[in-house]
Amino acid sequence: MMSPENHHEEPPKQQQQQEQEEEDDHTLLIPQPLSPAKFPVTHQKETAYEANQQITIDDSLDIDHNITPPFSLKKLWLFTGPGFLMSIAFLDPGNLEGDLQAGAIAGYSLLWLLMWATGMGLLIQLLSARIGVATGKHLAELCKDEYPKWASLCLWFMAELALIGADIQEVIGSAIAIQILSNGVVPIWVGVVITASDCFMFLLLENYGVRNLEAVFAVLISTMGLSFAWMFADAQPSGKELLIGLLVPKLSSRTIRQAVGVVGCVIMPHNVFLHSALVQSRKVDPKKKGRVQEAINYYTIESSIALFVSFLINLFVTTVFAKGFYGTKQADTIGLVNAGQYLEKKYGGGLMPVLYIWGIGLLAAGQSSTITGTYAGQFIMGGFLDLRLKKWLRALITRSCAIVPTMIVAIVFNKSEASLDVLNEWLNVLQSIQIPFALIPLLTLVAKEEIMGSFKIGPTLERIAWSVAGLVMVINGYLLLDFFVAEVNGFFFGFVAITGTSAYVVFILYLINHGDCLPSTLFSHVVNTGYAYIGK
């Protein structure tokens, strides 16, 4: 039997226990951080690559993760791949058409601009790779976190428009190549259907791993390189004029439109988003500074090599058409559709008919760029909308967004070569409009210490990057102005164009002002003055 003392001690213990249980119940009502070890995750954020898809880079020998390991050819090989997939956008059918028109109309005189434009493109792509490695997220994901929902959705819509425009050019380029290689038996719209099936080939390749997918792209790039190098050797362009074109800047009023096209075709909006995701195919811990710096170094090397290869291929195409058609009556009428016939007439058959060499190179360019377009579409849609869909469904949705309008366009515009050329001009304008909506978020985020940490870019590189972005936007602005003056007629269309342009400019200024990190340049002075004027 309990003593009186023990009998009086029990109620306080029961009261304490009851109070503890009430406190626990109250705690459960307050949102608490979930421990992955104790609670199942019902929803995971969209990631570029699952852990089992990433290539592991051995770091077992590292003593201090803050120290960058020494250079290794073996590791360079392991990091090689994303840059070459990224470089496909510099070789798509739209770029090839810009190359051949620049060569036919301007001769060798714009080769220097092609070289410098490729260098500017390389700078932008290296910043894209940098932000992907340092944060462990790709640009679409970061934009979703950085901007208000309405602005994020606008950026997503603009990126999708740019991707659809690029994809239409790429699919039609492939369809033209199929028509060439089939001796005209296969019409354009059937070629579009054939090309549309590449998303299933893409899914099949993905199932075999990242390295096998990269190997297929290496074969496609090699096919382009060999095809256009063969044409270059057959044409035998002047070495002296080629060197002068590369080293001596020349620009005339007659070639200004081609010059704008050369620069405008190099920086592709969807490619900026794509590269920041591709680099995450290698497993790099953003918390290990030495490993991050090592990855940035290797990606810089392999991206530089990849874009040098793409520059050579673009140079081959430009010089072949410069040698064959500069100063001729046909120069102003050459486009992607009839380029093969003109080459056949100029250079003849030979061991391998130049028409088929051109067709093979064009097909490789079209097929590779449509597959990377599918890839980019998945990252853009998944990152902005945070979608967790099965690969086949996500690829199907992405391809449908581009293939449906492409089919309509192919049927409507497949009446004449001139109509397809007009279509290509409109698509170039569509993509040019979207460039600021990839560049401004990239340059804003890559300079923020809270996002990049110690890997944020320094003030000198920031000024250079913004100067390049400003130059590209001004050049594309000129292209848009020239295009609208020539094509927009009537009060209604003029009113729509002015209204749309005003909203467009305001959104660009909003994005720049939101970042609040525009360095002191002439471009920043113009932008800040414009934003202050609108604010009044």
Coordinates of C-alpha atoms in Angstrom, one line a residue:
M1 CA 0.0 0.0 0.0
M2 CA 1.3 3.5 -1.0
S3 CA 2.4 5.9 1.6
P4 CA 0.6 9.2 1.9
E5 CA 3.7 10.9 0.4
N6 CA 3.7 8.8 -2.7
H7 CA 0.0 9.2 -2.9
H8 CA 0.4 13.0 -3.1
E9 CA 3.3 12.8 -5.6
E10 CA 1.3 10.9 -8.3
P11 CA -1.1 13.7 -9.4
P12 CA 1.7 16.1 -10.3
K13 CA 3.4 13.4 -12.4
Q14 CA 0.1 12.7 -14.2
Q15 CA -0.5 16.4 -14.7
Q16 CA 3.1 16.9 -16.1
Q17 CA 2.5 13.9 -18.5
Q18 CA -0.8 15.4 -19.6
E19 CA 0.7 18.8 -20.2
Q20 CA 3.5 17.2 -22.2
E21 CA 1.0 15.3 -24.4
E22 CA -0.9 18.6 -25.0
E23 CA 2.3 20.3 -25.9
D24 CA 3.2 17.5 -28.3
D25 CA -0.2 17.7 -29.9
H26 CA 0.1 21.5 -30.2
T27 CA 3.6 21.0 -31.8
L28 CA 2.2 18.7 -34.4
L29 CA -0.2 21.5 -35.5
I30 CA 2.8 23.7 -36.4
P31 CA 4.6 22.9 -39.8
Q32 CA 7.9 21.2 -39.0
P33 CA 10.8 20.4 -41.4
L34 CA 10.5 16.8 -42.5
S35 CA 13.4 14.5 -42.0
P36 CA 14.0 12.5 -45.2
A37 CA 15.0 9.5 -43.0
K38 CA 11.6 9.4 -41.2
F39 CA 9.1 10.8 -43.6
P40 CA 8.4 9.7 -47.2
V41 CA 8.7 12.4 -49.8
T42 CA 5.5 12.7 -51.7
H43 CA 6.7 15.2 -54.2
Q44 CA 10.2 15.9 -55.4
K45 CA 11.3 19.0 -57.4
E46 CA 12.0 18.6 -61.0
T47 CA 15.7 17.8 -61.7
A48 CA 17.7 17.8 -64.9
Y49 CA 19.0 14.3 -64.3
E50 CA 18.2 11.6 -61.7
A51 CA 21.0 10.4 -59.5
N52 CA 21.2 7.1 -61.3
Q53 CA 21.6 8.9 -64.7
Q54 CA 24.6 11.1 -63.7
I55 CA 28.1 10.2 -64.4
T56 CA 30.2 9.9 -61.3
I57 CA 33.6 11.7 -61.2
D58 CA 35.9 10.0 -58.8
D59 CA 37.0 12.2 -55.9
S60 CA 38.1 9.6 -53.4
L61 CA 41.8 10.8 -53.6
D62 CA 40.9 14.4 -52.7
I63 CA 42.2 15.4 -49.3
D64 CA 40.8 19.0 -49.2
H65 CA 37.6 19.6 -51.2
N66 CA 38.4 23.3 -51.3
I67 CA 41.5 22.7 -53.4
T68 CA 41.1 22.3 -57.2
P69 CA 42.6 18.9 -58.3
P70 CA 45.4 19.0 -61.0
F71 CA 44.5 18.7 -64.7
S72 CA 43.8 15.2 -66.0
L73 CA 43.1 14.1 -69.6
K74 CA 41.1 11.2 -68.2
K75 CA 38.8 13.6 -66.3
L76 CA 38.6 15.9 -69.3
W77 CA 37.3 13.0 -71.3
L78 CA 34.7 12.2 -68.6
F79 CA 33.5 15.8 -68.7
T80 CA 33.4 15.9 -72.5
G81 CA 29.9 15.8 -74.0
P82 CA 27.6 18.6 -72.8
G83 CA 29.5 21.2 -74.8
F84 CA 29.2 19.3 -78.0
L85 CA 25.4 18.8 -77.5
M86 CA 25.2 22.6 -76.8
S87 CA 27.2 23.3 -80.0
I88 CA 24.5 21.7 -82.2
A89 CA 22.5 25.0 -81.9
F90 CA 25.3 26.7 -83.7
L91 CA 24.9 24.3 -86.6
D92 CA 21.2 24.0 -87.0
P93 CA 19.6 24.6 -90.5
G94 CA 18.8 28.2 -89.7
N95 CA 22.4 28.9 -89.0
L96 CA 23.5 27.1 -92.2
E97 CA 21.0 29.2 -94.2
G98 CA 22.5 32.4 -92.6
D99 CA 26.0 31.1 -93.5
L100 CA 25.2 30.4 -97.2
Q101 CA 23.4 33.7 -97.7
A102 CA 26.3 35.6 -96.0
G103 CA 28.8 33.9 -98.3
A104 CA 26.7 34.4 -101.5
I105 CA 25.9 38.1 -100.8
A106 CA 28.9 39.3 -98.8
G107 CA 31.6 36.9 -100.0
Y108 CA 34.5 36.4 -97.5
S109 CA 34.0 39.9 -95.9
L110 CA 31.9 38.7 -92.9
L111 CA 34.2 35.8 -91.8
W112 CA 35.7 38.1 -89.1
L113 CA 32.2 38.7 -87.7
L114 CA 31.4 35.0 -87.7
M115 CA 34.5 34.4 -85.6
W116 CA 33.8 37.1 -83.1
A117 CA 30.1 36.2 -82.9
T118 CA 31.1 32.6 -82.1
G119 CA 33.4 34.0 -79.3
M120 CA 30.5 36.0 -77.9
G121 CA 28.3 32.9 -78.0
L122 CA 31.0 30.9 -76.2
L123 CA 31.1 33.5 -73.4
I124 CA 27.3 33.3 -72.9
Q125 CA 27.4 29.5 -72.9
L126 CA 30.2 29.3 -70.4
L127 CA 28.2 31.5 -68.0
S128 CA 25.3 29.1 -68.5
A129 CA 27.5 26.2 -67.7
R130 CA 28.9 28.0 -64.7
I131 CA 25.5 28.7 -63.1
G132 CA 24.4 25.1 -63.6
V133 CA 27.5 23.6 -61.9
A134 CA 27.7 26.1 -59.1
T135 CA 24.1 26.0 -58.0
G136 CA 23.1 22.4 -58.9
K137 CA 20.0 23.8 -60.7
H138 CA 19.4 24.8 -64.3
L139 CA 18.4 28.2 -65.5
A140 CA 14.7 27.5 -65.8
E141 CA 14.5 26.3 -62.2
L142 CA 16.4 29.3 -61.0
C143 CA 14.1 31.7 -62.9
K144 CA 11.1 30.1 -61.3
D145 CA 12.6 30.7 -57.8
E146 CA 13.9 34.2 -58.6
Y147 CA 10.9 36.0 -60.2
P148 CA 7.2 36.5 -59.3
K149 CA 4.9 33.8 -60.7
W150 CA 3.5 36.1 -63.4
A151 CA 7.0 37.0 -64.6
S152 CA 8.2 33.4 -64.4
L153 CA 5.2 32.3 -66.6
C154 CA 6.0 35.0 -69.1
L155 CA 9.6 33.9 -69.3
W156 CA 8.4 30.3 -69.8
F157 CA 6.0 31.4 -72.6
M158 CA 8.8 33.3 -74.3
A159 CA 11.2 30.4 -74.0
E160 CA 8.6 28.0 -75.5
L161 CA 8.0 30.4 -78.4
A162 CA 11.7 30.6 -79.2
L163 CA 12.0 26.8 -79.0
I164 CA 9.0 26.3 -81.3
G165 CA 10.5 28.8 -83.8
A166 CA 13.8 27.0 -83.8
D167 CA 12.2 23.6 -84.0
I168 CA 10.1 24.6 -87.1
Q169 CA 13.3 25.6 -88.9
E170 CA 15.1 22.5 -87.8
V171 CA 12.3 20.1 -88.7
I172 CA 11.8 21.8 -92.1
G173 CA 15.6 21.7 -92.7
S174 CA 15.5 17.9 -92.1
A175 CA 12.5 17.6 -94.4
I176 CA 14.3 19.5 -97.1
A177 CA 17.4 17.2 -96.7
I178 CA 15.1 14.1 -97.0
Q179 CA 13.6 15.5 -100.1
I180 CA 17.1 16.1 -101.6
L181 CA 18.3 12.6 -100.7
S182 CA 15.1 11.0 -102.1
N183 CA 15.5 12.8 -105.5
G184 CA 12.3 14.8 -104.7
V185 CA 10.1 11.7 -104.2
V186 CA 9.4 12.6 -100.5
P187 CA 7.5 15.9 -100.2
I188 CA 8.3 18.3 -97.4
W189 CA 5.2 17.5 -95.2
V190 CA 6.1 13.7 -95.3
G191 CA 9.7 14.7 -94.3
V192 CA 8.2 16.6 -91.4
V193 CA 6.3 13.5 -90.2
I194 CA 9.5 11.4 -90.5
T195 CA 11.5 13.9 -88.5
A196 CA 8.8 14.1 -85.9
S197 CA 9.5 10.5 -85.0
D198 CA 12.9 11.4 -83.7
C199 CA 11.5 12.0 -80.2
F200 CA 11.1 8.2 -79.9
M201 CA 14.6 7.6 -81.1
F202 CA 15.7 10.2 -78.5
L203 CA 13.8 8.2 -75.8
L204 CA 15.5 5.0 -76.9
L205 CA 18.9 6.6 -76.8
E206 CA 18.3 8.1 -73.3
N207 CA 17.6 4.6 -72.0
Y208 CA 21.1 3.5 -72.9
G209 CA 22.7 6.2 -70.8
V210 CA 24.1 9.7 -71.2
R211 CA 27.4 8.7 -72.7
N212 CA 25.8 6.7 -75.5
L213 CA 23.5 9.6 -76.3
E214 CA 26.6 11.9 -76.5
A215 CA 28.3 9.4 -78.8
V216 CA 25.4 9.6 -81.3
F217 CA 25.8 13.3 -81.4
A218 CA 29.5 13.0 -81.9
V219 CA 28.7 10.9 -85.0
L220 CA 26.2 13.5 -86.3
I221 CA 28.7 16.3 -85.8
S222 CA 31.4 14.3 -87.5
T223 CA 29.1 13.7 -90.4
M224 CA 28.4 17.4 -90.7
G225 CA 32.1 18.2 -90.5
L226 CA 33.1 15.6 -93.1
S227 CA 30.3 16.6 -95.5
F228 CA 31.0 20.3 -95.5
A229 CA 34.8 19.8 -95.4
W230 CA 34.4 17.7 -98.6
M231 CA 32.5 20.6 -100.2
F232 CA 35.2 23.0 -99.0
A233 CA 37.9 20.9 -100.6
D234 CA 35.9 20.6 -103.9
A235 CA 35.3 24.4 -104.0
Q236 CA 39.0 25.2 -103.4
P237 CA 38.4 28.8 -102.0
S238 CA 41.1 31.4 -102.0
G239 CA 43.3 31.0 -98.9
K240 CA 44.4 34.6 -99.2
E241 CA 40.9 36.0 -99.3
L242 CA 39.8 33.7 -96.5
L243 CA 42.6 35.0 -94.2
I244 CA 41.8 38.6 -95.1
G245 CA 38.1 38.0 -94.4
L246 CA 39.0 36.6 -90.9
L247 CA 41.5 39.2 -89.9
V248 CA 40.3 42.5 -91.5
P249 CA 36.9 43.8 -90.4
K250 CA 34.7 45.0 -93.3
L251 CA 31.1 46.1 -93.3
S252 CA 29.1 47.8 -96.0
S253 CA 25.5 49.0 -96.3
R254 CA 24.8 46.2 -98.8
T255 CA 25.8 43.5 -96.3
I256 CA 24.4 44.9 -93.1
R257 CA 21.4 42.6 -93.1
Q258 CA 23.6 39.5 -93.5
A259 CA 25.9 40.8 -90.8
V260 CA 22.9 41.1 -88.4
G261 CA 21.9 37.6 -89.4
V262 CA 25.3 36.2 -88.6
V263 CA 25.3 37.6 -85.1
G264 CA 21.6 36.9 -84.5
C265 CA 21.9 33.2 -85.4
V266 CA 24.7 32.5 -82.9
I267 CA 22.9 33.0 -79.6
M268 CA 19.8 30.8 -79.4
P269 CA 17.5 31.4 -76.3
H270 CA 16.7 27.8 -75.8
N271 CA 20.4 26.9 -75.9
V272 CA 21.2 29.1 -72.9
F273 CA 18.6 27.2 -70.9
L274 CA 19.8 23.9 -72.3
H275 CA 23.5 24.1 -71.4
S276 CA 22.9 24.9 -67.7
A277 CA 21.0 21.6 -67.5
L278 CA 23.4 19.5 -69.6
V279 CA 26.3 20.1 -67.3
Q280 CA 24.4 18.4 -64.5
S281 CA 24.8 15.1 -66.2
R282 CA 28.1 14.9 -64.2
K283 CA 27.7 14.4 -60.5
V284 CA 29.4 17.4 -58.9
D285 CA 28.6 18.5 -55.3
P286 CA 28.0 22.3 -55.2
K287 CA 29.2 22.3 -51.6
K288 CA 32.8 21.2 -52.6
K289 CA 34.4 24.3 -54.0
G290 CA 37.4 22.6 -55.5
R291 CA 35.2 20.1 -57.3
V292 CA 33.0 22.9 -58.7
Q293 CA 36.0 24.9 -59.9
E294 CA 37.4 21.7 -61.5
A295 CA 34.1 21.1 -63.4
I296 CA 34.0 24.7 -64.6
N297 CA 37.6 24.4 -65.8
Y298 CA 36.9 21.2 -67.8
Y299 CA 33.6 22.5 -69.2
T300 CA 35.4 25.7 -70.3
I301 CA 37.9 23.6 -72.3
E302 CA 35.5 21.2 -73.9
S303 CA 33.0 23.9 -74.8
S304 CA 35.8 25.9 -76.4
I305 CA 36.8 22.9 -78.5
A306 CA 33.2 22.2 -79.4
L307 CA 32.5 25.7 -80.6
F308 CA 35.8 25.8 -82.5
V309 CA 34.6 22.8 -84.4
S310 CA 31.2 24.4 -85.0
F311 CA 33.0 27.6 -86.2
L312 CA 35.0 25.6 -88.7
I313 CA 31.9 24.0 -90.1
N314 CA 30.1 27.4 -90.4
L315 CA 33.3 28.7 -92.1
F316 CA 33.3 25.8 -94.6
V317 CA 29.7 26.6 -95.6
T318 CA 30.2 30.3 -95.9
T319 CA 33.4 30.0 -98.0
V320 CA 31.9 27.4 -100.4
F321 CA 29.0 29.8 -101.2
A322 CA 31.3 32.8 -101.3
K323 CA 33.6 31.1 -103.8
G324 CA 30.7 29.9 -106.0
F325 CA 28.1 32.6 -105.9
Y326 CA 29.5 35.9 -104.7
G327 CA 28.9 38.6 -107.3
T328 CA 26.6 36.3 -109.4
K329 CA 22.9 36.8 -110.3
Q330 CA 21.9 33.9 -108.2
A331 CA 23.4 35.3 -105.0
D332 CA 20.2 37.1 -103.9
T333 CA 17.9 34.1 -104.5
I334 CA 19.8 31.3 -102.8
G335 CA 18.0 29.8 -99.8
L336 CA 18.0 26.5 -97.9
V337 CA 15.5 24.9 -100.4
N338 CA 17.4 25.6 -103.6
A339 CA 21.0 25.6 -102.3
G340 CA 21.6 22.0 -103.3
Q341 CA 20.5 22.6 -106.9
Y342 CA 22.7 25.6 -107.2
L343 CA 25.7 23.7 -105.8
E344 CA 25.0 20.9 -108.3
K345 CA 25.0 23.3 -111.2
K346 CA 28.1 25.1 -110.0
Y347 CA 30.4 22.2 -108.9
G348 CA 28.9 19.3 -110.8
G349 CA 28.9 15.6 -109.8
G350 CA 32.4 14.4 -109.2
L351 CA 33.2 11.2 -107.2
M352 CA 30.3 12.0 -104.9
P353 CA 27.6 14.4 -106.2
V354 CA 27.8 17.7 -104.2
L355 CA 24.0 17.7 -104.0
Y356 CA 24.0 14.6 -101.9
I357 CA 26.9 15.7 -99.8
W358 CA 24.9 18.9 -99.0
G359 CA 21.8 16.8 -98.3
I360 CA 23.7 14.5 -95.9
G361 CA 25.2 17.4 -94.0
L362 CA 21.9 19.2 -93.8
L363 CA 20.1 16.0 -92.6
A364 CA 22.7 15.5 -89.8
A365 CA 22.3 19.2 -88.8
G366 CA 18.5 19.0 -88.8
Q367 CA 18.2 15.7 -86.9
S368 CA 20.7 16.5 -84.2
S369 CA 19.2 20.0 -83.6
T370 CA 15.6 18.6 -83.4
I371 CA 16.7 16.0 -80.8
T372 CA 18.5 18.7 -78.7
G373 CA 15.4 20.9 -79.1
T374 CA 13.4 18.1 -77.6
Y375 CA 15.9 17.9 -74.7
A376 CA 15.8 21.7 -74.2
G377 CA 12.0 21.6 -74.2
Q378 CA 11.9 19.1 -71.4
F379 CA 14.2 21.1 -69.2
I380 CA 12.4 24.4 -69.9
M381 CA 8.9 23.0 -69.3
G382 CA 10.0 20.9 -66.3
G383 CA 12.0 23.7 -64.7
F384 CA 9.5 26.6 -65.0
L385 CA 6.4 24.5 -64.3
D386 CA 8.1 22.0 -61.9
L387 CA 6.5 19.0 -63.7
R388 CA 7.2 15.4 -62.7
L389 CA 6.1 13.5 -65.7
K390 CA 7.3 10.2 -67.3
K391 CA 10.0 10.8 -70.0
W392 CA 7.9 9.5 -72.9
L393 CA 4.9 11.7 -71.9
R394 CA 7.1 14.8 -71.4
A395 CA 8.9 14.3 -74.7
L396 CA 5.6 13.7 -76.5
I397 CA 4.1 17.0 -75.0
T398 CA 7.3 18.9 -75.9
R399 CA 7.4 17.5 -79.5
S400 CA 3.7 18.1 -80.0
C401 CA 4.1 21.8 -79.1
A402 CA 6.5 22.2 -82.1
I403 CA 5.4 19.5 -84.5
V404 CA 1.7 20.5 -84.8
P405 CA 2.5 24.1 -85.9
T406 CA 5.4 22.8 -88.0
M407 CA 2.9 20.5 -89.9
I408 CA 0.6 23.4 -90.5
V409 CA 3.4 25.6 -91.6
A410 CA 4.8 22.9 -93.9
I411 CA 1.5 22.4 -95.7
V412 CA 0.7 26.2 -95.9
F413 CA 4.1 27.4 -97.0
N414 CA 5.1 24.5 -99.2
K415 CA 3.8 26.3 -102.3
S416 CA 7.1 27.9 -103.4
E417 CA 10.7 28.5 -102.4
A418 CA 10.0 32.1 -101.9
S419 CA 7.2 31.4 -99.3
L420 CA 9.6 29.2 -97.3
D421 CA 12.2 32.0 -97.3
V422 CA 9.6 34.4 -96.0
L423 CA 8.7 31.9 -93.3
N424 CA 12.4 31.6 -92.3
E425 CA 12.6 35.4 -92.0
W426 CA 9.6 35.5 -89.7
L427 CA 11.0 32.6 -87.6
N428 CA 14.4 34.4 -87.3
V429 CA 12.5 37.5 -86.0
L430 CA 10.5 35.3 -83.5
Q431 CA 13.8 33.9 -82.1
S432 CA 15.5 37.3 -82.0
I433 CA 12.7 38.8 -80.0
Q434 CA 13.2 36.1 -77.3
I435 CA 17.0 36.6 -76.8
P436 CA 16.7 39.2 -73.9
F437 CA 14.5 36.8 -71.9
A438 CA 17.3 34.3 -71.7
L439 CA 20.3 36.6 -71.5
I440 CA 18.9 39.0 -68.8
P441 CA 18.0 36.3 -66.3
L442 CA 21.3 34.5 -66.9
L443 CA 23.4 37.7 -66.3
T444 CA 21.3 38.7 -63.4
L445 CA 21.6 35.4 -61.6
V446 CA 25.2 34.6 -62.3
A447 CA 26.3 37.9 -60.7
K448 CA 24.3 37.3 -57.4
E449 CA 26.4 36.2 -54.5
E450 CA 23.4 34.7 -52.6
I451 CA 22.9 32.4 -55.6
M452 CA 26.4 31.7 -56.8
G453 CA 28.4 32.1 -53.6
S454 CA 32.1 32.5 -54.3
F455 CA 31.5 31.6 -57.9
K456 CA 29.7 34.7 -58.9
I457 CA 31.4 36.5 -61.8
G458 CA 33.7 39.5 -61.1
P459 CA 33.0 43.1 -62.1
T460 CA 35.2 43.0 -65.2
L461 CA 33.6 39.8 -66.6
E462 CA 30.2 41.2 -65.7
R463 CA 30.8 44.4 -67.7
I464 CA 32.0 42.4 -70.7
A465 CA 29.0 40.0 -70.5
W466 CA 26.5 42.9 -70.3
S467 CA 28.2 44.7 -73.1
V468 CA 27.9 41.6 -75.3
A469 CA 24.3 41.1 -74.3
G470 CA 23.6 44.8 -75.0
L471 CA 25.3 44.5 -78.4
V472 CA 23.3 41.4 -79.3
M473 CA 20.0 43.0 -78.3
V474 CA 20.8 46.2 -80.2
I475 CA 21.6 44.2 -83.3
N476 CA 18.5 42.2 -83.0
G477 CA 16.5 45.4 -82.4
Y478 CA 17.8 46.7 -85.7
L479 CA 16.8 43.5 -87.4
L480 CA 13.3 43.8 -85.9
L481 CA 12.9 47.4 -86.9
D482 CA 14.1 46.7 -90.4
F483 CA 11.7 43.7 -90.7
F484 CA 8.7 45.5 -89.4
V485 CA 9.2 48.6 -91.6
A486 CA 9.3 46.3 -94.6
E487 CA 6.6 43.9 -93.7
V488 CA 4.0 45.6 -91.4
N489 CA 1.4 47.6 -93.4
G490 CA -1.9 49.2 -92.5
F491 CA -3.2 51.0 -89.4
F492 CA -4.4 47.9 -87.6
F493 CA -1.2 45.9 -87.9
G494 CA 0.8 49.0 -87.2
F495 CA -1.2 49.6 -84.0
V496 CA -0.7 46.0 -82.9
A497 CA 3.1 46.1 -83.6
I498 CA 3.5 49.4 -81.6
T499 CA 1.4 48.1 -78.7
G500 CA 3.3 44.8 -78.6
T501 CA 6.7 46.5 -78.9
S502 CA 5.8 48.8 -76.0
A503 CA 4.9 45.9 -73.7
Y504 CA 8.0 44.0 -74.9
V505 CA 10.3 46.9 -74.0
V506 CA 8.6 47.5 -70.6
F507 CA 9.0 43.8 -69.7
I508 CA 12.7 43.9 -70.6
L509 CA 13.3 47.0 -68.5
Y510 CA 11.4 45.3 -65.6
L511 CA 13.7 42.3 -65.8
I512 CA 16.8 44.5 -65.7
N513 CA 15.5 46.6 -62.9
H514 CA 14.4 43.5 -60.9
G515 CA 18.0 42.2 -60.9
D516 CA 19.4 45.5 -59.8
C517 CA 22.9 44.4 -60.8
L518 CA 23.5 46.0 -64.1
P519 CA 27.1 47.2 -64.1
S520 CA 28.1 50.7 -65.1
T521 CA 28.2 50.7 -68.9
L522 CA 26.8 52.8 -71.7
F523 CA 24.1 50.2 -72.1
S524 CA 23.2 50.4 -68.4
H525 CA 22.9 54.2 -68.7
V526 CA 20.5 53.9 -71.6
V527 CA 18.4 51.3 -69.9
N528 CA 18.2 53.2 -66.5
T529 CA 17.3 56.4 -68.3
G530 CA 14.5 54.6 -70.2
Y531 CA 13.2 52.9 -67.1
A532 CA 13.2 56.2 -65.2
Y533 CA 11.3 57.9 -68.0
I534 CA 8.6 55.1 -68.0
G535 CA 8.3 55.3 -64.2
K536 CA 7.4 59.0 -64.5

